[in-house]
Short mmCIF file of C-alpha atoms and ligand atoms in Angstrom, two decimals:
data_model
loop_
_atom_site.label_atom_id
_atom_site.label_comp_id
_atom_site.label_asym_id
_atom_site.label_seq_id
_atom_site.Cartn_x
_atom_site.Cartn_y
_atom_site.Cartn_z
CA MET A 161 0.00 0.00 0.00
CA MET A 162 2.90 2.29 0.86
CA ASP A 163 4.53 1.51 -2.50
CA LYS A 164 1.34 2.28 -4.35
CA LEU A 165 1.04 5.57 -2.56
CA ARG A 166 4.64 6.45 -3.41
CA SER A 167 4.32 5.61 -7.08
CA SER A 168 1.02 7.45 -7.37
CA GLY A 169 2.88 10.75 -7.15
CA LEU A 170 0.60 11.89 -4.34
CA ARG A 171 2.20 13.74 -1.48
CA ILE A 172 2.48 11.41 1.50
CA THR A 173 1.11 12.95 4.64
CA ALA A 174 0.24 11.42 8.00
CA ALA A 175 -3.44 12.13 7.33
CA ARG A 176 -3.35 10.50 3.91
CA LEU A 177 -1.64 7.41 5.27
CA ALA A 178 -4.09 7.14 8.14
CA VAL A 179 -7.07 7.42 5.79
CA LEU A 180 -5.66 4.86 3.36
CA SER A 181 -4.78 2.35 6.05
CA ALA A 182 -8.18 2.85 7.68
CA ILE A 183 -9.82 1.67 4.46
CA SER A 184 -7.56 -1.34 3.98
CA GLU A 185 -7.58 -2.39 7.63
CA LYS A 186 -11.26 -2.08 8.29
CA GLY A 187 -12.08 -4.44 5.46
CA GLN A 188 -13.90 -4.28 2.21
CA HIS A 189 -16.18 -1.28 1.92
CA ARG A 190 -16.28 1.53 4.39
CA ASP A 191 -18.09 4.83 4.48
CA ALA A 192 -16.32 8.10 5.23
CA GLU A 193 -17.63 8.21 8.79
CA THR A 194 -16.13 4.81 9.67
CA ILE A 195 -12.88 5.75 7.95
CA ALA A 196 -12.75 9.03 9.88
CA VAL A 197 -13.17 7.25 13.23
CA ALA A 198 -10.37 4.80 12.42
CA ALA A 199 -8.06 7.54 11.11
CA ARG A 200 -8.65 9.64 14.24
CA GLU A 201 -7.68 6.67 16.41
CA LYS A 202 -4.28 6.86 14.74
CA LEU A 203 -3.79 10.59 14.45
CA GLY A 204 -5.62 11.93 17.46
CA SER A 205 -7.60 14.43 15.44
CA LEU A 206 -8.58 14.89 11.84
CA SER A 207 -11.33 17.09 10.48
CA THR A 208 -14.16 15.58 8.48
CA GLN A 209 -13.24 17.89 5.62
CA ALA A 210 -9.67 16.56 5.65
CA VAL A 211 -11.01 13.01 5.51
CA TYR A 212 -13.10 13.85 2.43
CA ASP A 213 -10.24 15.76 0.79
CA ASN A 214 -7.93 12.79 1.24
CA LEU A 215 -10.54 10.31 0.02
CA ASN A 216 -11.04 12.40 -3.10
CA ALA A 217 -7.31 12.65 -3.77
CA LEU A 218 -6.85 8.89 -3.25
CA ALA A 219 -9.80 8.12 -5.52
CA GLU A 220 -8.50 10.44 -8.23
CA ALA A 221 -5.08 8.81 -8.04
CA GLY A 222 -6.71 5.41 -8.51
CA LEU A 223 -5.66 4.03 -5.11
CA VAL A 224 -9.17 3.91 -3.79
CA ARG A 225 -12.46 3.23 -5.50
CA ARG A 226 -15.62 5.01 -4.53
CA ILE A 227 -18.99 3.43 -5.01
CA GLN A 228 -22.10 5.48 -4.60
CA PRO A 229 -25.20 3.39 -3.89
CA SER A 230 -28.26 5.56 -4.42
CA GLY A 231 -29.75 6.88 -1.20
CA ARG A 232 -26.76 5.79 0.89
CA ALA A 233 -23.38 7.11 1.95
CA ALA A 234 -20.57 6.54 -0.55
CA LEU A 235 -18.39 3.52 0.19
CA TYR A 236 -14.64 3.35 -0.31
CA GLU A 237 -12.46 0.33 -0.97
CA THR A 238 -8.86 -0.43 -1.92
CA ARG A 239 -9.72 -3.17 -4.43
CA VAL A 240 -9.30 -1.17 -7.62
CA GLY A 241 -8.70 -1.76 -11.31
CA ASP A 242 -10.74 -4.92 -11.87
CA ASN A 243 -14.15 -3.35 -12.47
CA HIS A 244 -15.83 -5.72 -10.01
CA HIS A 245 -19.43 -5.16 -9.05
CA HIS A 246 -21.34 -4.98 -5.79
CA LEU A 247 -24.16 -6.65 -4.00
CA ILE A 248 -25.75 -4.37 -1.43
CA CYS A 249 -28.29 -5.17 1.27
CA ARG A 250 -31.32 -2.87 1.19
CA ILE A 251 -31.78 -3.22 4.93
CA CYS A 252 -28.36 -2.95 6.60
CA GLY A 253 -26.37 -1.55 3.68
CA ASN A 254 -23.71 -4.25 3.84
CA ALA A 255 -21.76 -4.51 0.58
CA GLU A 256 -20.11 -7.55 -0.95
CA ASP A 257 -17.85 -7.81 -3.97
CA VAL A 258 -19.13 -9.63 -7.03
CA ASP A 259 -16.79 -10.42 -9.87
CA CYS A 260 -17.67 -9.34 -13.38
CA ALA A 261 -20.71 -11.29 -14.53
CA VAL A 262 -18.94 -13.27 -17.25
CA GLY A 263 -15.22 -13.55 -17.99
CA LYS A 264 -12.88 -10.61 -18.00
CA MET A 265 -14.57 -7.21 -17.81
CA PRO A 266 -17.11 -8.01 -20.55
CA CYS A 267 -19.37 -5.38 -19.07
CA LEU A 268 -17.11 -2.80 -20.66
CA GLU A 269 -18.25 -4.04 -24.06
CA PRO A 270 -21.96 -3.38 -24.29
CA VAL A 271 -23.92 -4.44 -27.34
CA THR A 272 -24.14 -0.82 -28.42
CA ASN A 273 -21.64 1.77 -27.23
CA HIS A 274 -23.10 4.73 -29.14
CA GLY A 275 -19.56 5.80 -30.02
CA TYR A 276 -18.53 6.33 -26.39
CA MET A 277 -15.09 5.29 -25.15
CA ILE A 278 -16.08 3.27 -22.09
CA ASP A 279 -13.77 2.87 -19.09
CA GLU A 280 -16.05 1.72 -16.31
CA ALA A 281 -19.24 -0.24 -15.81
CA GLU A 282 -20.81 0.23 -12.41
CA VAL A 283 -23.27 -2.47 -11.47
CA ILE A 284 -25.02 -2.70 -8.12
CA TYR A 285 -27.20 -5.67 -7.33
CA TRP A 286 -29.68 -4.79 -4.58
CA GLY A 287 -31.13 -7.40 -2.25
CA VAL A 288 -31.43 -8.56 1.36
CA CYS A 289 -28.39 -10.16 2.98
CA PRO A 290 -28.63 -13.54 4.78
CA HIS A 291 -28.28 -11.84 8.16
CA CYS A 292 -31.23 -9.52 7.53
CA GLN A 293 -33.29 -12.38 6.06
CA SER A 294 -33.00 -14.32 9.30
CA GLY A 295 -33.60 -11.29 11.50
ZN1 LIG B 182 -28.46 -6.80 5.64
ZN1 LIG B 183 -15.78 -3.86 -3.90
#
């Protein structure tokens, strides 16, 4: 993770490191609030604005991927570059990774591209997770 940050050309600051490691340590998909709490545990204090600024910079540099489920807080993850999709629980908001539906990134090749140069396909499957089904 440190190497990736170095080669990204982003300036390495204590805040940036804390935010990045908060995402990778706390698991798959975390919202900014959860990331902020974990980063503050490391740094002592960090403003919410600084958390968002760092998340934006990391996302722009391609180190972090942001997914924005409609009606919910954006989620951040460090699994980038494979165009995987997500399964999200309508009740608790838990998110799971789902690999591309068939083969290697076929979703980037729709039947009709209308002349667009496509670089990302964002697919969210909505449902109810096993935990919420049993509750
Ligand atoms: Zn659930
Ligand atoms: Zn994911």
